[in-house]
PDB file of C-alpha atoms in Angstrom:
ATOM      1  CA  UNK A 462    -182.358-139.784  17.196  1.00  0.00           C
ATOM      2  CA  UNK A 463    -179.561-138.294  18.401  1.00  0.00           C
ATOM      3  CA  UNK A 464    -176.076-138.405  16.290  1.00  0.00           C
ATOM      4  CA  UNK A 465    -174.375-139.881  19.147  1.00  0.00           C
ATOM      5  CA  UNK A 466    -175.584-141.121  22.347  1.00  0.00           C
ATOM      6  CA  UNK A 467    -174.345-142.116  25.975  1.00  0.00           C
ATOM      7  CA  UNK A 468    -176.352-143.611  29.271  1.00  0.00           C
ATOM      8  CA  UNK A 469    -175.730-140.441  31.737  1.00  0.00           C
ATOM      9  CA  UNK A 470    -175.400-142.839  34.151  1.00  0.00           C
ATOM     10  CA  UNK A 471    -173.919-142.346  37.180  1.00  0.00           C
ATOM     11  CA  UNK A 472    -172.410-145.702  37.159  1.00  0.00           C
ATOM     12  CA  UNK A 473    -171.843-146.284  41.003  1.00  0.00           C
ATOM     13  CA  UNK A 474    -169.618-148.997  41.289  1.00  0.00           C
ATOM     14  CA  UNK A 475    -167.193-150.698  44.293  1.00  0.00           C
ATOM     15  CA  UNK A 476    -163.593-150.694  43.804  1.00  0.00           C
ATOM     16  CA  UNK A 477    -161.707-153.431  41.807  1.00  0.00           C
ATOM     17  CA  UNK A 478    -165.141-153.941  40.188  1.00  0.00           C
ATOM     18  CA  UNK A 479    -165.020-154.311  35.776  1.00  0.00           C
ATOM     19  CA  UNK A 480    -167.539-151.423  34.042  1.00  0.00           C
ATOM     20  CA  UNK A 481    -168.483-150.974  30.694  1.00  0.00           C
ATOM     21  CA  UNK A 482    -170.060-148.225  28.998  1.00  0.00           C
ATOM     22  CA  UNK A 483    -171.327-148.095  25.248  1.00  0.00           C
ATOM     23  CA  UNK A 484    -171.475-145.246  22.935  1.00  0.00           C
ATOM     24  CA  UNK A 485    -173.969-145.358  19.904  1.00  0.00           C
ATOM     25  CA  UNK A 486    -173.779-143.440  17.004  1.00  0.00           C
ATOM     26  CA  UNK A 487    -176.172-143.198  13.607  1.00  0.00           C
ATOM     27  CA  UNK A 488    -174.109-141.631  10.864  1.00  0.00           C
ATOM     28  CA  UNK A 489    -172.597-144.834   9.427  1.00  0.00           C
ATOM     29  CA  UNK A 490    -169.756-142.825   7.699  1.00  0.00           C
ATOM     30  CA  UNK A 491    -168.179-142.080  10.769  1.00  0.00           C
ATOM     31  CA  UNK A 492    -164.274-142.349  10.847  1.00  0.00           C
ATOM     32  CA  UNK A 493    -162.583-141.770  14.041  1.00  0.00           C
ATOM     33  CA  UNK A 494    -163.578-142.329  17.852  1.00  0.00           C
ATOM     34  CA  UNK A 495    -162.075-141.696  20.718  1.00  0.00           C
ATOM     35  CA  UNK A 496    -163.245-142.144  24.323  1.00  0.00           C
ATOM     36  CA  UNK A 497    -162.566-138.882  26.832  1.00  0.00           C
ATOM     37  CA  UNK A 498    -162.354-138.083  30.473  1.00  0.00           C
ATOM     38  CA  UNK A 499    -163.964-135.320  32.003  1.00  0.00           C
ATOM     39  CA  UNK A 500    -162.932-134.840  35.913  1.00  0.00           C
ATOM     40  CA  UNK A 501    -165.229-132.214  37.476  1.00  0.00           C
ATOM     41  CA  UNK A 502    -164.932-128.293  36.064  1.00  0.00           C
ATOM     42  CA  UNK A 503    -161.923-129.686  34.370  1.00  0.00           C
ATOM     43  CA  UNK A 504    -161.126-129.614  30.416  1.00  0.00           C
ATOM     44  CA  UNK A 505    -161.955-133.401  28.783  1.00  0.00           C
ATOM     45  CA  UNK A 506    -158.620-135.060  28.403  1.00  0.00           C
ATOM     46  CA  UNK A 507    -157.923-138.012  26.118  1.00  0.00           C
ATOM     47  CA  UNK A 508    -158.526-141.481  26.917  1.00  0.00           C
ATOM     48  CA  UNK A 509    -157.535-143.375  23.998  1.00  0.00           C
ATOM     49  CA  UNK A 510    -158.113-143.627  20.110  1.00  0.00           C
ATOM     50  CA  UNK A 511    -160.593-146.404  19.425  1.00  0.00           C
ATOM     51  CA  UNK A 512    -159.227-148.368  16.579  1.00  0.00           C
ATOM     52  CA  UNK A 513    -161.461-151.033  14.519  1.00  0.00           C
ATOM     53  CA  UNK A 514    -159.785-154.203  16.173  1.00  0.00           C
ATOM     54  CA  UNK A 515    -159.749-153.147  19.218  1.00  0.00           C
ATOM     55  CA  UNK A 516    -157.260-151.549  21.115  1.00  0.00           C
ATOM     56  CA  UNK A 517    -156.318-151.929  25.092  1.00  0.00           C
ATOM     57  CA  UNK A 518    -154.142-149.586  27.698  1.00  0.00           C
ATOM     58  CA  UNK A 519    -153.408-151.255  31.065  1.00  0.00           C
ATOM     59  CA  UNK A 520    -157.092-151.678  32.631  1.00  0.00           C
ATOM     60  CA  UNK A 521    -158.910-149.621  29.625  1.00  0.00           C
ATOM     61  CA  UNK A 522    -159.965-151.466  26.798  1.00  0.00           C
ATOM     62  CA  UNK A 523    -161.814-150.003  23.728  1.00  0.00           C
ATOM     63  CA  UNK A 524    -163.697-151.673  21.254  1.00  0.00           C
ATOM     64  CA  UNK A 525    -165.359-150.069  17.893  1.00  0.00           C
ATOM     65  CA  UNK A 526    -168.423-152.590  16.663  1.00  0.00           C
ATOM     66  CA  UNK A 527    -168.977-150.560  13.210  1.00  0.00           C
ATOM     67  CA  UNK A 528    -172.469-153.271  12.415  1.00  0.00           C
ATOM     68  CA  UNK A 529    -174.144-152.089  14.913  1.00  0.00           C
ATOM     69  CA  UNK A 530    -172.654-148.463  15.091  1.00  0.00           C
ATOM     70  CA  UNK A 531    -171.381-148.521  18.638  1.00  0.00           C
ATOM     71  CA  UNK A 532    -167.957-148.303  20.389  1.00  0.00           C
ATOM     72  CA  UNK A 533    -167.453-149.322  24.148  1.00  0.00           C
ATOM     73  CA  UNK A 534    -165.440-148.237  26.785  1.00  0.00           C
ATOM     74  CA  UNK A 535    -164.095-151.351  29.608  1.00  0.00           C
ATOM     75  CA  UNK A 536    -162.736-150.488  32.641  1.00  0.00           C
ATOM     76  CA  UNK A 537    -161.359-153.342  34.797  1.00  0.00           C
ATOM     77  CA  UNK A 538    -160.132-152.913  38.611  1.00  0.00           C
ATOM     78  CA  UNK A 539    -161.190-149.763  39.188  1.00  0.00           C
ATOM     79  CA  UNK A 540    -159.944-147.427  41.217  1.00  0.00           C
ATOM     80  CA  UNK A 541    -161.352-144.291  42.824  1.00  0.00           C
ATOM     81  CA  UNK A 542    -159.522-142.134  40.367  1.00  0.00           C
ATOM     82  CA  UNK A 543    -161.821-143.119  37.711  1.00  0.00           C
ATOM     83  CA  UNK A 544    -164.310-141.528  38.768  1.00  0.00           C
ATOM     84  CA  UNK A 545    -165.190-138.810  36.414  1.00  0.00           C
ATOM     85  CA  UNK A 546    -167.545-138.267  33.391  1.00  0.00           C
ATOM     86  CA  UNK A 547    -166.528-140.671  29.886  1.00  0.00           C
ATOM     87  CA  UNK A 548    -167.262-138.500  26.539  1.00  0.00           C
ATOM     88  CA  UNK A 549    -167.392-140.607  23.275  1.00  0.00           C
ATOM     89  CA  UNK A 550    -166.141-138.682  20.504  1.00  0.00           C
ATOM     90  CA  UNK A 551    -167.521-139.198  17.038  1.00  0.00           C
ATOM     91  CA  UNK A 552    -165.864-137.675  13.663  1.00  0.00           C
ATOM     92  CA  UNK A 553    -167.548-138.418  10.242  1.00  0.00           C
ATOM     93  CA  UNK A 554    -165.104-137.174   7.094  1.00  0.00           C
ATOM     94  CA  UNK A 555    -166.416-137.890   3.932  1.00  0.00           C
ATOM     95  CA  UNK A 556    -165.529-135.976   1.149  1.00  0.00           C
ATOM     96  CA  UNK A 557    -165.332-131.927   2.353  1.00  0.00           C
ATOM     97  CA  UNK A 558    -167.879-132.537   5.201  1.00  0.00           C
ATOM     98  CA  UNK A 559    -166.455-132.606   8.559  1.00  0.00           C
ATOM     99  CA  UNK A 560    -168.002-132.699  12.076  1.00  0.00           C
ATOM    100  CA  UNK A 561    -166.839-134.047  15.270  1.00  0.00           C
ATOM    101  CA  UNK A 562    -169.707-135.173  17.575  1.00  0.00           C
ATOM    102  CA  UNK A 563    -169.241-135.354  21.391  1.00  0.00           C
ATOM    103  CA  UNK A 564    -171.594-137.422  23.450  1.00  0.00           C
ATOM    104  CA  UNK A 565    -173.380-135.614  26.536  1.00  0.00           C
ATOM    105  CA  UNK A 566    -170.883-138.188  28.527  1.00  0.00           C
ATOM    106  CA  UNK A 567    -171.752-140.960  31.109  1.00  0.00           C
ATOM    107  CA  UNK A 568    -170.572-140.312  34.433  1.00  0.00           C
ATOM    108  CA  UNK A 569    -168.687-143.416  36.924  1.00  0.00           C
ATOM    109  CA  UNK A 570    -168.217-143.194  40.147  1.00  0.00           C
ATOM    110  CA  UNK A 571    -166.296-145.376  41.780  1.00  0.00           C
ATOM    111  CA  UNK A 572    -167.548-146.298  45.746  1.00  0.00           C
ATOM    112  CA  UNK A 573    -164.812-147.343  48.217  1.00  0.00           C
TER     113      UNK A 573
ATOM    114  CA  UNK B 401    -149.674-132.155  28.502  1.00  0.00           C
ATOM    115  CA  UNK B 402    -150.480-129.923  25.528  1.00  0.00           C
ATOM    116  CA  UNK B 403    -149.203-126.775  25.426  1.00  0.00           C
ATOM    117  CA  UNK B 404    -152.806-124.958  24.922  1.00  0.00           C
ATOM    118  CA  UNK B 405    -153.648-121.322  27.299  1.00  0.00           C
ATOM    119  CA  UNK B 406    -156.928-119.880  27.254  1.00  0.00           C
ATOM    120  CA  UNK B 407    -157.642-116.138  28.624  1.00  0.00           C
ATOM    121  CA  UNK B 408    -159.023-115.464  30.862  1.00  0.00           C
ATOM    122  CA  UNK B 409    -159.890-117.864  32.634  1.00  0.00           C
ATOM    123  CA  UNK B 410    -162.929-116.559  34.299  1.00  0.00           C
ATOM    124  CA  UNK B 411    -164.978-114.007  33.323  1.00  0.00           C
ATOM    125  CA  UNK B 412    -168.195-111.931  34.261  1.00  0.00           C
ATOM    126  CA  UNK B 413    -169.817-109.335  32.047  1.00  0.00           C
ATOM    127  CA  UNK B 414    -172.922-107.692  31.608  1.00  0.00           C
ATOM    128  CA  UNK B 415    -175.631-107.662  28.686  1.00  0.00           C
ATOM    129  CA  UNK B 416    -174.728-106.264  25.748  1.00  0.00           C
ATOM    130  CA  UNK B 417    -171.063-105.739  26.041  1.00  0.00           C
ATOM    131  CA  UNK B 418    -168.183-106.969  23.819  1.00  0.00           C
ATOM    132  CA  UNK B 419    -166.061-110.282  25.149  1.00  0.00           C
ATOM    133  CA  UNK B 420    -163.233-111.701  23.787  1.00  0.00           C
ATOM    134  CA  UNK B 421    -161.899-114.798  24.302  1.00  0.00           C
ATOM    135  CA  UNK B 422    -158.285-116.047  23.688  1.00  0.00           C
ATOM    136  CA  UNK B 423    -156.893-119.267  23.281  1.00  0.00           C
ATOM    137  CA  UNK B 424    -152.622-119.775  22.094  1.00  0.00           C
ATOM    138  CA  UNK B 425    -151.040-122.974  21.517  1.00  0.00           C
ATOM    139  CA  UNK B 426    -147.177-123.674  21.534  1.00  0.00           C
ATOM    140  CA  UNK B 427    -148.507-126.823  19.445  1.00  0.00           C
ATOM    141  CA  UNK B 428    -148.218-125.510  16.129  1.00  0.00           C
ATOM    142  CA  UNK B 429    -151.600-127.533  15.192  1.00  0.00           C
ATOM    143  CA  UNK B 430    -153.205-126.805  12.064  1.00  0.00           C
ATOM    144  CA  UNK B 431    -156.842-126.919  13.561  1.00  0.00           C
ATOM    145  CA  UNK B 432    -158.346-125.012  16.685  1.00  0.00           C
ATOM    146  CA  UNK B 433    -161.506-125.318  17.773  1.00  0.00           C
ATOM    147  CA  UNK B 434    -163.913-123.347  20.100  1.00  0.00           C
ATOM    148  CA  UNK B 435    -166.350-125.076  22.017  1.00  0.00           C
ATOM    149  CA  UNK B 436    -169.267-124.513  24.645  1.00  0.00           C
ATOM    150  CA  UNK B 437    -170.081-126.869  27.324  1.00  0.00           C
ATOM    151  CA  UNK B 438    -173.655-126.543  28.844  1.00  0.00           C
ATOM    152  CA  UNK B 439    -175.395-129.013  31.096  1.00  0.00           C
ATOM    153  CA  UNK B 440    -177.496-131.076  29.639  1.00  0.00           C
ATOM    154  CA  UNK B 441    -176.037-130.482  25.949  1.00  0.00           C
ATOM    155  CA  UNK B 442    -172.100-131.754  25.924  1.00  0.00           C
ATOM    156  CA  UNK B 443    -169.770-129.845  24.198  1.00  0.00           C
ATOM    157  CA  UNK B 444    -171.332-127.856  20.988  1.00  0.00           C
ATOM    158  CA  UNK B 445    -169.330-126.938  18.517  1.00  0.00           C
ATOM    159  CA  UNK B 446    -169.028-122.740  17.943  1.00  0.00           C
ATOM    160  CA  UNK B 447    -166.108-121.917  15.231  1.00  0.00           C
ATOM    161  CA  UNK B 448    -163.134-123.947  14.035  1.00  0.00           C
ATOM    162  CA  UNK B 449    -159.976-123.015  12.178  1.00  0.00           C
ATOM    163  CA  UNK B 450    -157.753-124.885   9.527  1.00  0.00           C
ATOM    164  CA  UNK B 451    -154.843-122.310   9.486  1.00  0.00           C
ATOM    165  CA  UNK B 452    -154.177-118.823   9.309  1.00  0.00           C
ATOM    166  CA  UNK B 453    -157.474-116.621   7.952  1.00  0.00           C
ATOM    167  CA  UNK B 454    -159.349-120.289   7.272  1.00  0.00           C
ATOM    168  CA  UNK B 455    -162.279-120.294   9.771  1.00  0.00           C
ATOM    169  CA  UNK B 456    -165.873-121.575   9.530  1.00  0.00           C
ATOM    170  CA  UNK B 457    -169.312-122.296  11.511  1.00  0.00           C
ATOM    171  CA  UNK B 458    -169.740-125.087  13.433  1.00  0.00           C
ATOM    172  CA  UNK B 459    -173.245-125.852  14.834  1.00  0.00           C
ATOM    173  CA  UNK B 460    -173.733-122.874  17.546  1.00  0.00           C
ATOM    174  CA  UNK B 461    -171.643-120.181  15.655  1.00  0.00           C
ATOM    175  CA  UNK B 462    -174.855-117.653  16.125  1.00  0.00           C
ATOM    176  CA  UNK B 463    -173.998-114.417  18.422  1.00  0.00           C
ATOM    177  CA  UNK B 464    -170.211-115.639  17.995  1.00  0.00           C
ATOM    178  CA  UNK B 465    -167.381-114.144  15.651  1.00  0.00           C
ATOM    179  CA  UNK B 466    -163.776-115.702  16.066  1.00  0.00           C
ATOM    180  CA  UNK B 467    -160.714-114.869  14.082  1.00  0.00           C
ATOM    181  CA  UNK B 468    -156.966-116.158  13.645  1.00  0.00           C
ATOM    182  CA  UNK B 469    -154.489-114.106  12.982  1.00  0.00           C
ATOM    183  CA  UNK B 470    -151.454-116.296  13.491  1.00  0.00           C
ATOM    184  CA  UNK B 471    -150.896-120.114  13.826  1.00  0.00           C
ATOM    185  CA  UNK B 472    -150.590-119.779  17.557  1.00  0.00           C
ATOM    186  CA  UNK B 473    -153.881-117.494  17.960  1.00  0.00           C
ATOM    187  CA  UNK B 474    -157.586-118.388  17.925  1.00  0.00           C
ATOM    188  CA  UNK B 475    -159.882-115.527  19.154  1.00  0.00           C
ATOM    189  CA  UNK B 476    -163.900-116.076  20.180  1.00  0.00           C
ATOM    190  CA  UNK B 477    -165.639-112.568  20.456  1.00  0.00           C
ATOM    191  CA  UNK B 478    -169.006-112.196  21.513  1.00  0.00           C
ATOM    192  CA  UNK B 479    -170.312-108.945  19.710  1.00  0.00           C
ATOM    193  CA  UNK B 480    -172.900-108.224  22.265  1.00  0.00           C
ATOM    194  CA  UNK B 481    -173.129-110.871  25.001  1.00  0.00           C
ATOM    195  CA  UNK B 482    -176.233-112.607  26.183  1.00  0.00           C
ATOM    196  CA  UNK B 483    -177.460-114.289  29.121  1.00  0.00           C
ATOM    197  CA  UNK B 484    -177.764-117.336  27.306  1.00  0.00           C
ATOM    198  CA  UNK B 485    -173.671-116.812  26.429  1.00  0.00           C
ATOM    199  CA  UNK B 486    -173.436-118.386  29.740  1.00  0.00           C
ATOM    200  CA  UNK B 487    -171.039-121.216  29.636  1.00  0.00           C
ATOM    201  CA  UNK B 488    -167.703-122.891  29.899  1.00  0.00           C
ATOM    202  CA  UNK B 489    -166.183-122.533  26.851  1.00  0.00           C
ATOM    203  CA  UNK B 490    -162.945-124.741  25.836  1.00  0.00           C
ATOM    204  CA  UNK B 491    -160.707-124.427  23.139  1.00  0.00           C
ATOM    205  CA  UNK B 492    -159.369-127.179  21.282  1.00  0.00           C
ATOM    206  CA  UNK B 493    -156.220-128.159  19.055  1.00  0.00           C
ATOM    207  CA  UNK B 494    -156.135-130.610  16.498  1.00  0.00           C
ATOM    208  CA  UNK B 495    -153.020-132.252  14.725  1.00  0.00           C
ATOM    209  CA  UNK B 496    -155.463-132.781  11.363  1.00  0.00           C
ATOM    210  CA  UNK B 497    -159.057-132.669  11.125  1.00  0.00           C
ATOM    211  CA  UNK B 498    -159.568-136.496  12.013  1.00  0.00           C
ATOM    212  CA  UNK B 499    -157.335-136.391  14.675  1.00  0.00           C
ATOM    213  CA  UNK B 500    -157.318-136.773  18.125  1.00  0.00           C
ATOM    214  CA  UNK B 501    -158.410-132.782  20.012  1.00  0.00           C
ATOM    215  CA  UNK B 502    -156.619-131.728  22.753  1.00  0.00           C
ATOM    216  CA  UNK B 503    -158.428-129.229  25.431  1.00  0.00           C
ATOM    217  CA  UNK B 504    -157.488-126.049  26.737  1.00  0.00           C
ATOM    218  CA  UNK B 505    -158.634-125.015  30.627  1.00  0.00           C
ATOM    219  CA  UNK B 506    -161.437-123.712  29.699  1.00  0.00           C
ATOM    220  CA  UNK B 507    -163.152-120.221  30.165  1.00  0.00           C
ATOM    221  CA  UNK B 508    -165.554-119.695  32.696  1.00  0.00           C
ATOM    222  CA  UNK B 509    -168.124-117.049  31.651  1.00  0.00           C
ATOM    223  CA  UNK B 510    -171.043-115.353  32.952  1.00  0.00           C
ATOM    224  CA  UNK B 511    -172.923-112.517  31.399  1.00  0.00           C
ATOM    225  CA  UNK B 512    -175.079-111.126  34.042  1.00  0.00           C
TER     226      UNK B 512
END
């Protein structure tokens, strides 16, 4: 099983529609997440932190479900500048091991 | 946007030759990171640094070298570069080690 994993997607979905997309990890000591954007041949860019109750920026709303080891990524009214791949970011820190995980990324795009 | 440069920017070499890579941040972030970004595989990690002359592997480090110098400074070199040194590679600066990573432009390499 892969450490973390993402649906590749593509996501195709109309304009002003709600998506979500879910990020599964399996090393339960994992401590941060974050959710990243990717445009095309472009560096990933932060999204937002992912914090354990939740945490919400205009239309973007992340959510970390630490039972069942996932975090989720909610976009509502989208727009076509969306469009672009979504990395999950996974860091476990426990004691002196360290290692930040990046999903392969799930990729939305967003139809007129 | 995060002040993070990475030269050059693209790059084409031949077998066997020496490349290195630079990346500088204005930042003054404890932790820099080097990563590759492949299709199919997300972004691996190669080397990361936690200050001055404090380096160590991450999960791709093979064929790969880096060094830093100075705060500001993270170097990649690829001792003899392969065709399968192919890649995008991004660097990445860090606040602490559970932080948040913010992406340089990226590298664009090609080792013909």
């Amino acid at each position: 099983r892969k450490e973390v994993e993402q649906d590749p997607g593509p996501f195709n979905v109309p304009e002003g529609a709600t998506v979500a997309f879910n990020c599964t990890y399996s090393n339960s000591a994992s401590q941060s997440f974050f959710w990243y954007r990717q445009d095309c041949r472009k560096e990933p860019k932060l999204l937002m932190s992912v914090y354990s109750s939740g945490n919400e920026d205009g239309r973007f709303t992340a959510q970390l479900n630490r039972a069942s080891q996932y975090i989720s990524l909610l976009i509502r009214d989208s727009k076509l500048s969306d469009s672009a791949t979504y990395l999950c970011v996974v860091n476990i820190d426990s004691g002196g091991y360290q290692k930040v995980t990046f999903g392969t990324g799930t990729k939305l795009q967003v139809i007129p | 946007d995060a002040g993070i440069t990475q030269s050059p920017r693209h790059k084409v070499t031949e077998t066997g030759t020496p490349v290195t890579l630079r990346c500088h941040q204005t930042e003054n972030h404890r932790y820099m990171y080097w990563y590759r970004q492949d299709p199919g595989h997300g972004l691996r990690l190669i080397h990361y640094s936690y200050g001055v002359k404090d380096t160590d592997k991450g999960e791709v480090s093979d064929g790969y070298s880096v060094s830093r110098s100075k705060t500001e400074d993270f170097l990649l070199t690829l001792e003899s570069a392969t065709s399968s040194q192919t890649s995008v590679y991004f660097c990445a600066i860090a606040r602490d080690r559970v932080y948040e990573q913010y992406f340089g432009p990226g590298t664009r390499l090609t080792v013909t």
